[in-house]
Each structure stands twice: as structure tokens, then as C-alpha cells.
Coordinates of C-alpha atoms and ligand atoms in Angstrom, one line a residue:
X1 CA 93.6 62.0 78.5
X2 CA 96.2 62.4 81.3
X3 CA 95.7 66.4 80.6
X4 CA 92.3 66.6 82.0
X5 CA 93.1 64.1 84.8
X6 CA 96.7 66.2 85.8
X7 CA 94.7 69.3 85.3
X8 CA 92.4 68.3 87.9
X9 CA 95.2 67.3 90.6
X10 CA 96.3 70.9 89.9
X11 CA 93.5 72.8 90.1
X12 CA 92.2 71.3 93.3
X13 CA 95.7 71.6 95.0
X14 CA 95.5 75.0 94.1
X15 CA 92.3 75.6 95.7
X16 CA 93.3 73.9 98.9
X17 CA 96.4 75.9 98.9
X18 CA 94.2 79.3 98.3
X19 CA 91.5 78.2 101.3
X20 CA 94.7 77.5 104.1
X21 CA 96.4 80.5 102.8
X22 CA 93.7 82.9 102.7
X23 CA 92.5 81.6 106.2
X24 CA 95.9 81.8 107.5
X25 CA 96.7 78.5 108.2
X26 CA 99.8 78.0 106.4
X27 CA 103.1 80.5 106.8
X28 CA 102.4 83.5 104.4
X29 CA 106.4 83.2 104.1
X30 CA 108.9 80.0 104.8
X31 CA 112.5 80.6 104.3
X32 CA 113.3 77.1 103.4
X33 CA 116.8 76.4 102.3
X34 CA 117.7 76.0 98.8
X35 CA 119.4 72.2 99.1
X36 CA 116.2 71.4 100.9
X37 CA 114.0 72.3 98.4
X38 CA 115.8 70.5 95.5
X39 CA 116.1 67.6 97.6
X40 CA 112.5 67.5 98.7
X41 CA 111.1 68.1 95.2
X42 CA 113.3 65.3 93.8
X43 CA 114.7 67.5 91.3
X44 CA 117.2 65.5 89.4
X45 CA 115.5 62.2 89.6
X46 CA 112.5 63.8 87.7
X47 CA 114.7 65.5 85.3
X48 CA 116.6 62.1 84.6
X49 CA 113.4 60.1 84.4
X50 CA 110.3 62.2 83.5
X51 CA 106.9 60.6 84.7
X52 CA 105.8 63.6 86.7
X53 CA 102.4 62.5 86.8
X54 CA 98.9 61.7 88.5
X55 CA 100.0 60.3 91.8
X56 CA 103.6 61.7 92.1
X57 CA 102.3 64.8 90.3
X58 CA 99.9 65.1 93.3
X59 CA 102.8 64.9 95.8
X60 CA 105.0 67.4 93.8
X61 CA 102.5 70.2 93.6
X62 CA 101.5 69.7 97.3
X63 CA 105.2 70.3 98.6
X64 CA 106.2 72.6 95.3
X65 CA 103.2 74.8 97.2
X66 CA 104.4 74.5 100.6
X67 CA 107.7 75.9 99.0
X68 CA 105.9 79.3 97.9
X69 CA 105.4 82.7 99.3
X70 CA 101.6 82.4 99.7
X71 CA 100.5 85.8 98.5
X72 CA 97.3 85.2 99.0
X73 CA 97.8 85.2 102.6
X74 CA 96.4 88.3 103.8
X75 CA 99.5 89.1 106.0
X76 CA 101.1 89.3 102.8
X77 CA 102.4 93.3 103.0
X78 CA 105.7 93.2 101.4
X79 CA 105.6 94.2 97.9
X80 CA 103.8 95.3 94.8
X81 CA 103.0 92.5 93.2
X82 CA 99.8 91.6 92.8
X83 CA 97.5 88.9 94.3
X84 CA 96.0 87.7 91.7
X85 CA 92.5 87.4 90.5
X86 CA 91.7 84.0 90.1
X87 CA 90.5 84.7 86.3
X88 CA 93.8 86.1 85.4
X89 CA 95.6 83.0 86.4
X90 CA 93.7 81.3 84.4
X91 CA 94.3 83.2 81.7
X92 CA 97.9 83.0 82.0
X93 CA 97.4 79.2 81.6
X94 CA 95.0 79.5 78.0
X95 CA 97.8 81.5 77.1
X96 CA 100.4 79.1 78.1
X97 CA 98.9 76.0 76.5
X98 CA 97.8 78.2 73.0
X99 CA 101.0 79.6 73.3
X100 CA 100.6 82.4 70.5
X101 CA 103.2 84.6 70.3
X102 CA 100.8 87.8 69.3
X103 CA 103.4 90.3 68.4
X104 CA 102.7 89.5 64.6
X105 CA 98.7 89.1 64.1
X106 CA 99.2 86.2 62.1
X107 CA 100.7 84.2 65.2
X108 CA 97.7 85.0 67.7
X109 CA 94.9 86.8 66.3
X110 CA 92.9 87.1 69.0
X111 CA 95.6 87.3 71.5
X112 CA 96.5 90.8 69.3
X113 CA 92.8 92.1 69.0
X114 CA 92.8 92.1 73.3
X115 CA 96.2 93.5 73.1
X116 CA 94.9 96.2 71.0
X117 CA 91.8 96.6 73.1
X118 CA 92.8 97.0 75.9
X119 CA 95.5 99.3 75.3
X120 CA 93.1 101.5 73.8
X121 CA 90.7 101.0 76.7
X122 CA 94.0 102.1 79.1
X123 CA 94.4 104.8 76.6
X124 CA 91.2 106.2 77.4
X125 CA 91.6 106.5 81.1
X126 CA 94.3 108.3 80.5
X127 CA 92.4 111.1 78.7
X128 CA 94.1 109.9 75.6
X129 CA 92.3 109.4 72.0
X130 CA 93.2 105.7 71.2
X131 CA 94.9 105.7 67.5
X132 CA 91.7 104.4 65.0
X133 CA 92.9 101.4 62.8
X134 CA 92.7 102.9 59.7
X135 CA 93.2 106.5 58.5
X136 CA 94.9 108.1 61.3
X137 CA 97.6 109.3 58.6
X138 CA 95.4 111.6 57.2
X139 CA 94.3 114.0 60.4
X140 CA 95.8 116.3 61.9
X141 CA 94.9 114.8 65.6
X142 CA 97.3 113.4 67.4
X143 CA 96.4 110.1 68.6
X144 CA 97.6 107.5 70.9
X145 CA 98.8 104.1 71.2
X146 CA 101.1 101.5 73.1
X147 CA 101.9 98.3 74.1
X148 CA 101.5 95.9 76.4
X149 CA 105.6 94.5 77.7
X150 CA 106.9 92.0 80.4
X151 CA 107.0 94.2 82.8
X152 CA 107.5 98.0 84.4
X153 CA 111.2 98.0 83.9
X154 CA 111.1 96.5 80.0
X155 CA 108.4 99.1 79.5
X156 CA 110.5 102.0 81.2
X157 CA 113.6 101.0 78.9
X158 CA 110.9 101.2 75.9
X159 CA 109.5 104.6 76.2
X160 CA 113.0 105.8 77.2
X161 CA 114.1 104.2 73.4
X162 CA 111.0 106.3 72.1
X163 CA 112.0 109.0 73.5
X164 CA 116.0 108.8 72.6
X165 CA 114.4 108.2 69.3
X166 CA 112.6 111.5 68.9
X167 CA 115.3 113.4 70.0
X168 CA 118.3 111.5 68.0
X169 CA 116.5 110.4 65.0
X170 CA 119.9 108.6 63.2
X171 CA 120.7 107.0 66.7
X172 CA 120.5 103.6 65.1
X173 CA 122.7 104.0 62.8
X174 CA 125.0 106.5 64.4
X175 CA 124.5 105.9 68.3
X176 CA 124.4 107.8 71.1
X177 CA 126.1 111.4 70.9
X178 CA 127.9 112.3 74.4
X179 CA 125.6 114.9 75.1
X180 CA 122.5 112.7 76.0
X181 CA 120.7 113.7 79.4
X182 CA 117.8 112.4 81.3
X183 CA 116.5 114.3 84.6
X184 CA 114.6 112.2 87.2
X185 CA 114.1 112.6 91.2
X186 CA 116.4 110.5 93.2
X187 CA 113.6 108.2 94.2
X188 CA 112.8 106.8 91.2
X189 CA 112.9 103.2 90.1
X190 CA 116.2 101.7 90.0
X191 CA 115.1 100.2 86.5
X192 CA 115.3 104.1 85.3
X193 CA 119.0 104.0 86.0
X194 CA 119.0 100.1 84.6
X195 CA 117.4 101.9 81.5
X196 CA 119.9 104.7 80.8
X197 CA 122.8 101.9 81.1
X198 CA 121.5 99.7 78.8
X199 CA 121.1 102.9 76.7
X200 CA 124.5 103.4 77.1
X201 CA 124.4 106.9 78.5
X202 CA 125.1 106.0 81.9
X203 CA 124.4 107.0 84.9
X204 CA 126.4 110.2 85.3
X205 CA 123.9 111.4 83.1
X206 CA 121.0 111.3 85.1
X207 CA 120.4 115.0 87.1
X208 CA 118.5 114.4 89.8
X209 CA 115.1 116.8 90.4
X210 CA 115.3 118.3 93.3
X211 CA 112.6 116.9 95.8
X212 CA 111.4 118.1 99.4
X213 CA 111.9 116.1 102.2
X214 CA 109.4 113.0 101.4
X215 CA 110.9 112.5 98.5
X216 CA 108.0 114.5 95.8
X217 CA 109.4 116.7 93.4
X218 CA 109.5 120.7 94.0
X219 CA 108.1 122.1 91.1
X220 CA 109.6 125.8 91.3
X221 CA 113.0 123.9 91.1
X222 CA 112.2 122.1 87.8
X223 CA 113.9 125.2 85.8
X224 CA 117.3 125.2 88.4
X225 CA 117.9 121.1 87.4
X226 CA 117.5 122.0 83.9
X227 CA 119.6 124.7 83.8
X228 CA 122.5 122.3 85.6
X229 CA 121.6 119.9 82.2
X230 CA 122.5 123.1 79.4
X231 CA 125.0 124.6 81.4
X232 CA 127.1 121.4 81.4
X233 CA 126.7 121.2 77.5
X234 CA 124.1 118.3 77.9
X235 CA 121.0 117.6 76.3
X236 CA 117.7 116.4 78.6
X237 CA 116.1 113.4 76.3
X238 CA 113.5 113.1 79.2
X239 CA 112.3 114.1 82.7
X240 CA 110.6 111.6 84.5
X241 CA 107.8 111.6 87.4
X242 CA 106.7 109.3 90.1
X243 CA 103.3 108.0 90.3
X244 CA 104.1 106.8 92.5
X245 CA 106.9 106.3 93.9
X246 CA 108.3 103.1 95.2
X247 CA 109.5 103.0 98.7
X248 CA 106.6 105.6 100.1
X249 CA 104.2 105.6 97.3
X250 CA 103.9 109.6 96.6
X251 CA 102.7 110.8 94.0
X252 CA 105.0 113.8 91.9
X253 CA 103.2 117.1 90.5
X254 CA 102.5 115.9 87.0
X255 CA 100.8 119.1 86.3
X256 CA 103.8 121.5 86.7
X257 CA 106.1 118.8 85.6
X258 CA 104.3 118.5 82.4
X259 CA 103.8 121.9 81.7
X260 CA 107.3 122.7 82.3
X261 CA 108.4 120.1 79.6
X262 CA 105.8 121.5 77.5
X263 CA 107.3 125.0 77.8
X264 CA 110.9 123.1 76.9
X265 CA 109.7 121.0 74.5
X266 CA 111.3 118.1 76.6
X267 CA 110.2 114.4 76.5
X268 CA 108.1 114.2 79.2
X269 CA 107.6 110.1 80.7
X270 CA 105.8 109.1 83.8
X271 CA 106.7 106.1 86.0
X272 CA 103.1 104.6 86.5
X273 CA 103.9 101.2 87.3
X274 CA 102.4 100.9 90.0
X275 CA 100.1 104.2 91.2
X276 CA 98.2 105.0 87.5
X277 CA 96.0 102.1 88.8
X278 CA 94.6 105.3 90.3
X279 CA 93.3 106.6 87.2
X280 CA 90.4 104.2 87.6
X281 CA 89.0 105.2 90.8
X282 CA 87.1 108.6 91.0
X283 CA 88.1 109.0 94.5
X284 CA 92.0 109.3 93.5
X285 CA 92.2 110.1 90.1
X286 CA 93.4 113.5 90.8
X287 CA 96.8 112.1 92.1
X288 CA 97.1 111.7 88.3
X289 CA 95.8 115.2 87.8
X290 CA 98.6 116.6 84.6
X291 CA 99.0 112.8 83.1
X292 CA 97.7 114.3 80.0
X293 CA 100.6 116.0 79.2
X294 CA 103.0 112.8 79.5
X295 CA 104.9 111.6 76.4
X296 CA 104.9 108.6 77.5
X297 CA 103.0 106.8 80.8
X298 CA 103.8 102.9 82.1
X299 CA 101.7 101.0 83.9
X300 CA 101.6 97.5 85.6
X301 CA 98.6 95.5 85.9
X302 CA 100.3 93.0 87.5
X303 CA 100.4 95.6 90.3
X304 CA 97.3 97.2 91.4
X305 CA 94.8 95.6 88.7
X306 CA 95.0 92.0 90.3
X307 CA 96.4 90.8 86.9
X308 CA 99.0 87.7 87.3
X309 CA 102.7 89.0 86.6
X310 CA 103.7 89.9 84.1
X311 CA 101.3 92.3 82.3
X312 CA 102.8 96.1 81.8
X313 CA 101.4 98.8 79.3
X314 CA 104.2 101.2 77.6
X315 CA 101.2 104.3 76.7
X316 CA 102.1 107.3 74.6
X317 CA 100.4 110.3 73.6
X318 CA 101.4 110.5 69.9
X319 CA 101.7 106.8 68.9
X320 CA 103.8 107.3 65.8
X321 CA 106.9 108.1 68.4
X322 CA 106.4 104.6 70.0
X323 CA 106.0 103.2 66.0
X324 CA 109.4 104.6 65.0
X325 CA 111.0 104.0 68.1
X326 CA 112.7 100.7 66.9
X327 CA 113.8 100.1 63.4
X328 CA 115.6 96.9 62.9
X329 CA 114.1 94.6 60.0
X330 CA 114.0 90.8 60.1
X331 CA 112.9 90.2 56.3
X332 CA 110.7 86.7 57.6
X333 CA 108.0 89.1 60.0
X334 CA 108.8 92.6 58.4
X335 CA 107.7 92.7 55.1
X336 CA 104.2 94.4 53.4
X337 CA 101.5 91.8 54.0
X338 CA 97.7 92.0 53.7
X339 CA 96.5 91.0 56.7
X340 CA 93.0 91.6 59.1
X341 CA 94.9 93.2 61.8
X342 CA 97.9 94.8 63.6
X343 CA 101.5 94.2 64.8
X344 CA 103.1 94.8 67.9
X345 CA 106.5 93.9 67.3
X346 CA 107.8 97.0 65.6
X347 CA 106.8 98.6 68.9
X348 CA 109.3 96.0 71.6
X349 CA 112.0 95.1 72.4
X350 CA 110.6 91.5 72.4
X351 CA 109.8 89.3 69.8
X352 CA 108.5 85.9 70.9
X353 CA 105.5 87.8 73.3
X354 CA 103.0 86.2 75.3
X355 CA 99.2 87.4 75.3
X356 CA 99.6 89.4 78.2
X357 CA 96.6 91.1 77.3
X358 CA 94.4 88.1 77.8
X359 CA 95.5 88.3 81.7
X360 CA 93.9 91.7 82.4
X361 CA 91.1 91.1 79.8
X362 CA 89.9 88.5 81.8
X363 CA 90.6 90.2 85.5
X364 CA 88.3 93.1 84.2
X365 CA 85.9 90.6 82.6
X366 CA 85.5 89.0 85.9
X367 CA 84.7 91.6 88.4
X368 CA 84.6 94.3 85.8
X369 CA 86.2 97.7 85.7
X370 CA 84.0 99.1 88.3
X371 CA 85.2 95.7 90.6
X372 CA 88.8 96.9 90.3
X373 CA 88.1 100.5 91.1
X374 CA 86.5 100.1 94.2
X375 CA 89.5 97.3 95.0
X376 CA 91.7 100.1 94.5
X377 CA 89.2 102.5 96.6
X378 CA 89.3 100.0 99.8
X379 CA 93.3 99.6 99.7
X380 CA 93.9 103.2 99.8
X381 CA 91.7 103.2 102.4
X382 CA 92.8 100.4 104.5
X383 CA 96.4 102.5 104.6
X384 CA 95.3 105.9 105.4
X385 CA 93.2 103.8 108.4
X386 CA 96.3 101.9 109.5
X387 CA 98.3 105.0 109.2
X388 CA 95.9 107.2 111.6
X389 CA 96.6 103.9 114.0
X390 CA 99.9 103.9 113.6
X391 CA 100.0 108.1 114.6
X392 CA 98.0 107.1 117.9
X393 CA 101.0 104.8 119.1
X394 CA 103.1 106.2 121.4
X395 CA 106.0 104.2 120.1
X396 CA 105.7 104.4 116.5
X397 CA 106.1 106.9 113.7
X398 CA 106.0 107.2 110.0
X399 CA 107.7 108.3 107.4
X400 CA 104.8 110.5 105.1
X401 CA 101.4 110.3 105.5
X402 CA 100.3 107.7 102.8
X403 CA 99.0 108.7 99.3
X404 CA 98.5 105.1 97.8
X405 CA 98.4 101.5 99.2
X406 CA 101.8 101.9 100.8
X407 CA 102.8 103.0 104.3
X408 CA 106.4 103.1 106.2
X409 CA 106.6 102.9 110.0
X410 CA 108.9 102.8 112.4
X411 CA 109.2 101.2 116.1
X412 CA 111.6 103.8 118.5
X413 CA 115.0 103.1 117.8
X414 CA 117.6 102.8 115.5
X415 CA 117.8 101.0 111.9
X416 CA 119.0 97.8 113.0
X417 CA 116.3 97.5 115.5
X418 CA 113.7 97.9 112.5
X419 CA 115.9 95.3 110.3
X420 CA 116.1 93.1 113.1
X421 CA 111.9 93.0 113.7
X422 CA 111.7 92.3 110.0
X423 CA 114.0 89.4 110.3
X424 CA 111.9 88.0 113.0
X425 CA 108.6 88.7 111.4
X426 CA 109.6 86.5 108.6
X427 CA 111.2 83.7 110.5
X428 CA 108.0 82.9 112.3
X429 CA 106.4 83.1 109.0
X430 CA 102.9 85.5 110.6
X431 CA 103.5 88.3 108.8
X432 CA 105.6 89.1 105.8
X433 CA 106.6 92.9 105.4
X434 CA 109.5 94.8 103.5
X435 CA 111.8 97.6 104.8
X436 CA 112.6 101.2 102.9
X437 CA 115.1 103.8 103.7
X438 CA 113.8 107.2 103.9
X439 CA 115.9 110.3 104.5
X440 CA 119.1 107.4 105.3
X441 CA 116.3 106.0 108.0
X442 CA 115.0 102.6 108.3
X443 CA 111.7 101.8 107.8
X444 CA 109.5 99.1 107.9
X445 CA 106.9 98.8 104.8
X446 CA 103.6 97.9 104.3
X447 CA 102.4 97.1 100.6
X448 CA 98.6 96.7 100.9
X449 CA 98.2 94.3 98.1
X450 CA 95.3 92.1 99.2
X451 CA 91.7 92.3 99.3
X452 CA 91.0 90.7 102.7
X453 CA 93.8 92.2 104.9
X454 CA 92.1 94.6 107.3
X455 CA 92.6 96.1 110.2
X456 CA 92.9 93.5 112.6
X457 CA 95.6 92.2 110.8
X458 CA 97.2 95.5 111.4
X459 CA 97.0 95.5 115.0
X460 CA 97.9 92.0 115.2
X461 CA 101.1 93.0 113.4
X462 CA 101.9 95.9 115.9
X463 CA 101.1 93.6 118.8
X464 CA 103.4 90.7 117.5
X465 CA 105.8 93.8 117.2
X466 CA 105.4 95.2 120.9
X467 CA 106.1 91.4 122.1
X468 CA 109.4 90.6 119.8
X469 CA 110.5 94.6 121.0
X470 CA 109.9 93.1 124.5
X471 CA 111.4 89.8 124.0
X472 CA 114.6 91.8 122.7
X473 CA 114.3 94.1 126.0
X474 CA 114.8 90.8 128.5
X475 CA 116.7 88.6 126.1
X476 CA 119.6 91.3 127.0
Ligands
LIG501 C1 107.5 98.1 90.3 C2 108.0 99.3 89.6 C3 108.8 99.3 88.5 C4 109.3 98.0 87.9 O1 108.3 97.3 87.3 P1 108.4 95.7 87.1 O2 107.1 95.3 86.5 O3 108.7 95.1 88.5 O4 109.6 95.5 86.2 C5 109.2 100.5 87.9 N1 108.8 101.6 88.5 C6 108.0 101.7 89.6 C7 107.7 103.0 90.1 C8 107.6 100.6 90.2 O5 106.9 100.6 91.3

């Protein structure tokens, strides 16, 4: 069966291209131009012909690799995304070839019984009693519930729906009314904004929280941003928190945040896309200290939980607001059935959905819950290390001390100097890093994402750095 014998030209290429990247001996990053690319990989002939198989199959996925961004390179320090866990990527491909769209049980049962596990199991870390099957009508607990999206910024807009919901009950009939509100600190997300647009309440109505100098949220000025909301005849439908942020990874008071929504009965929804990884390590769980009191929480596993993209989790604390949330009907998948487990759908904005939860199932099942915490642990680590490096170089600086897996430096001089190393950096392909501006400064950013980058890696990054600063210096 040319599956198994395809399958096998795959899975070996992928393994060679995991050994040279993880021992460095490919680019972590190659810019190659777009013509190129299509040229080399013989686009259109394949598309007019077909036949991508065995020997040309062979040659395809040897140049379609050379053609990647080799996150597992350990000089990969650029973004968030994660580098996945081999057992995750092979999850994503069961779920490709079942294919079962989960979101109704009846389409992948087992697919929607990991869904459902592990939300319940994220539940729990939070601090959050996981809705039972049956018979949660009848107490007077409030229990949780969610559900897993593609991605932090589809599972942003969702709880942001929830949460419109709550406070405009009639909004799908009626739409929005004018006075609709949401208060966030300047540095969050740019899907929050993407979120209130697609909304449709704009981004004019977003109040910004006031935040101290690295960005974090100042508690004791929670009450003056609200008072801006009332006292311009607007209504707050949330207030959102960090955790953490994205360009310095901080994390906001979610304590004082949450009690202060509490006090105003306001919708209270924390951005944990990529720092509630942190609830599962014992070390830095209190950087979540307060998430508790969250209406709703996100979190990416495709993130910190070395999950394949795209794996989110939209979490809420009372899971009927995340039931009613939507209410369209579709009379061929809504409609009273008797059937041996749940739905999802009434709870997305999807409705064909992959079996994300399979990805993270198997992650955890492979090194186990314990395996990710202490990844987590040694990241965190590895920064705050690199950062007390950085703070012994005469000619660097950063911009906060680092909280998470994320750390922004600077070489002396201006913002085009720092845009200008990054350029470099990437056109020789050694290292691959990403830039942030902090306080209108230019920074360059390290994402600590994988599991073998160390400290040597670090200094061999500054020392590349010192040579290209000095190259600069006589090139003029
Ligand atoms: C990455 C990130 C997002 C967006 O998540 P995607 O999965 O990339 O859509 C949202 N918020 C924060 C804080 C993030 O770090």
C-alpha cells in the first residue's frame, strides 16, 4: 500500500531533518525567495499532473524541509510557538487521516471524550470544579467548563462573545447597543482589539488600564479607568489581564484585578495564551496567584505545553455563560438526540473542528504532566540565567527583568542599530530572534521555546553580536 511505503519516506525525512536541526547543522532560518521556492518545489507541474510519490515524494519533502524555519533548532528564540513534542505531531497526523470533526459526539467520539478530558483536567489547575456530566442543573455550585479552539486569538474573540452575552442577553437578535465598553492595558494582544472589531464595538471602545513603566497593570488605578468608562456613558463588558504579556512576558496582578471586578460585578477575562502554562509548575504558579476569580481564562498549548499548533483552551468559571454564549440553530446538528456523550459546537465559533485535544493528550501522555512542568521550570530558568548575563555586559541592557521564558535586550545605541543586528542575525541563518518595542525603544527578543537551548547558545549569540557591532564599526 503506497501509504505505508510514503509514510515511511516521511517519517525518516523527518527525523534526519530533526537530527541536523537539533545539532545545528542546517540554518535555524533561510529567507529563501518566494519564486524560488515554487520553482524549486515544482509547484504547478505537480498540481497539473499529480504523482507526488515514492521517489519524487522523497525529493519534495527533502527540499519542502530545507524550505522551513527549523524550530527545532535550538537557536530558535523568536516566538511563542512551540517546539513540538514529537507525540503531538503525531497526533496531529491520526487526527488528520481520522479526520473527525468532534464538535458533535456523533462525528468523533473519542476525539470529544479527550476534548472533554482534558478541559476538565485544565480546569482543575486552574482551581476550577470541572462541570460533572450529568446533574449539574440541579446544585447550587457553580461549575466550570470550556473548550478547546484554533488558537489564542479565536479563543479571545469567544470568551469576549461570552461575555457580551452575559451582559446583553438579546444581542443576537438586537445587536450591540452603543454603550458597549471593554478595559484592557495597552500591551495586550492585538487579537483583543481584532476581537472587539469583529464585535463590532470598535476600537474607541477599548480604555486602556493604566500600567507602570514595564508595562503591568497598577492596581490602585483600576477604579480611575473605570470611572473614565461610566463617566463617558459607557458600559465595561470586560477588563482583561496579561498573563503574560507578549512583548516582555509580565505577568498583571490578577488578584486585585479580580477582586476589583468582583466588587463591580464586571466580566473579568484573562489572556493566558501563553504564561497559564505556569499554573503547572509549583515553582511559578503564584504568577497566576487571583486566576480563580477570572470569568473567563485562555490558554495555548501550542505555546508552552510542547503541543503542535494549533491547540487553545477558552476556560470559564461558570460554564453555562460559555453554553449560552452562541445561539444560532442549524436544524441537521441541533436538535434533541440521545446520545453517549457531549457537544462542543454550541460552545464555538467553529463548526467543522479538528481533535485538538488529541494533540495535548498525547504530549502529556508522553512525558507526562510532571515532564511538562519541569520543561516549563528549566525555561524560566534558562532566562532569568541569561538575563543575569546579559546585566554583567557592559554594553547591554534590558528592558524588565524577566518573569517567564521571554527576555528583551538591547546592544548601546539607537533602534535601527538593534533592527539592523536582527536583520543580520537572520541572514546568516545562526540565530533567529524577534524584536519588541518597549517604552517607543527597540529591543531585541528572546522567546525561550526549546528544550536544548542553553547557555552557551546565549553567549554565542552575544559574541556573534559584538563581531557584526564591530564589523558595522569598520565597515564605516
Ligand atoms: C500568542 C498570544 C495570543 C494569540 O494566540 P494565537 O494562538 O497565536 O492566536 C493572544 N494573547 C497572547 C497574550 C499571546 O501571547
Amino acid at each position: 500500500m503506497s501509504f505505508l511505503s510514503n509514510a515511511k519516506i516521511i517519517v525518516t525525512a523527518l527525523n534526519e531533518y530533526h537530527q541536523q536541526s537539533i545539532s545545528r547543522k542546517k540554518p535555524v532560518i533561510d529567507q529563501i525567495p518566494i519564486e524560488k521556492i515554487i520553482n524549486d518545489l515544482e509547484l504547478s507541474s505537480f498540481i497539473r499532473t499529480g504523482g507526488l510519490s515514492e521517489e519524487s515524494l522523497s525529493q519534495f519533502i527533502s527540499k519542502y524541509l530545507d524550505s522551513t524555519t527549523r524550530l527545532h533548532h535550538p537557536a530558535y528564540l523568536a516566538h511563542q510557538v512551540s517546539v513540538p513534542h514529537y507525540a503531538g505531531a503525531l497526533a496531529a497526523l491520526i487526527d488528520g487521516f481520522t479526520n473527525n470533526p468532534m464538535a458533535i459526539y456523533e462525528m468523533g467520539p473519542g476525539a470529544a471524550s479527550i476534548e472533554y478530558h482534558i478541559v476538565n483536567w485544565l480546569l482543575e489547575k486552574v482551581g476550577w470544579q470541572p462541570a460533572p456530566l450529568k446533574n449539574q442543573k440541579d446544585s447550587d455550585q457553580t461549575f466550570a467548563g470550556g473548550v478547546l479552539t484554533h488558537g489564542g486569538s479565536l479563543a479571545n474573540l469567544t470568551a469576549l462573545i461570552a461575555a457580551r452575552k452575559r451582559m446583553v442577553p438579546n444581542v443576537w437578535q438586537e445587536g450591540n447597543p452603543s454603550d458597549l465598553a471593554l478595559l484592557a492595558p495597552d500591551e495586550c494582544h492585538y487579537s483583543i482589539a481584532r476581537a472587539a472589531g469583529i464585535l463590532g464595538i470598535g476600537r474607541h471602545a477599548i480604555y486602556r488600564l493604566d500600567v507602570d513603566r514595564k508595562g503591568v497593570v497598577v492596581p490602585d488605578r483600576l477604579a480611575t479607568a473605570y470611572q473614565r468608562v461610566e463617566s463617558e456613558g459607557k458600559r465595561p463588558m470586560a477588563l482583561i489581564a496579561n498573563a503574560c504579556s507578549t512583548s516582555v512576558g509580565l505577568y498583571d496582578p490578577l488578584q486585585e484585578m479580580g477582586e476589583f471586578c468582583q466588587e463591580k460585578n464586571l466580566w473579568f477575562h484573562i489572556d493566558g495564551a501563553h504564561g497559564a502554562a505556569a499554573l503547572l509548575s509549583k515553582k511559578h504558579r503564584k504568577l497566576m496567584k487571583g486566576v480563580r476569580l477570572a470569568d473567563s481564562l485562555i490558554w495555548d498549548a501550542h505555546k508552552l505545553m510542547r503541543t503542535p499548533v494549533l491547540c487553545a483552551a477558552v476556560l470559564v468559571r461558570d460554564y453555562r455563560t460559555l453554553d449560552n454564549a452562541f445561539e444560532q440553530e442549524a436544524s441537521y446538528i441541533f436538535h434533541d438526540k440521545d446520545q453517549p456523550g457531549i457537544d462542543f459546537i454550541h460552545r464555538t465559533v467553529e463548526c467543522t473542528k479538528a481533535g485538538l485535544g488529541l494533540k495535548l493528550f498525547m504530549v502529556l501522555a508522553a512525558i507526562g504532566e510532571q515532564g511538562v512542568a519541569e520543561y516549563i521550570d528549566r525555561q524560566f530558568q534558562l532566562t532569568i540565567e541569561a538575563y543575569e548575563y546579559f546585566q554583567r555586559l557592559p554594553d547591554f541592557e534590558c528592558a524588565v527583568k524577566p518573569q517567564s521564558n521571554i527576555l528583551c535586550f538591547r546592544v548601546k545605541g539607537d533602534d535601527s542599530l538593534q533592527l539592523k543586528l536582527r536583520d543580520r542575525l537572520i541572514n546568516q541563518g545562526d540565530f533567529y530572534l524577534s524584536t519588541a518595542a518597549i517604552n517607543d525603544k527597540r529591543y531585541m527578543r528572546l522567546v525561550f521555546m526549546h528544550p536544548n537551548t542553553n547557555m552557551n547558545d546565549v553567549e554565542r549569540l552575544v559574541h556573534k553580536i559584538k563581531q557584526l557591532v564591530n564589523d558595522m564599526v569598520t565597515a564605516q
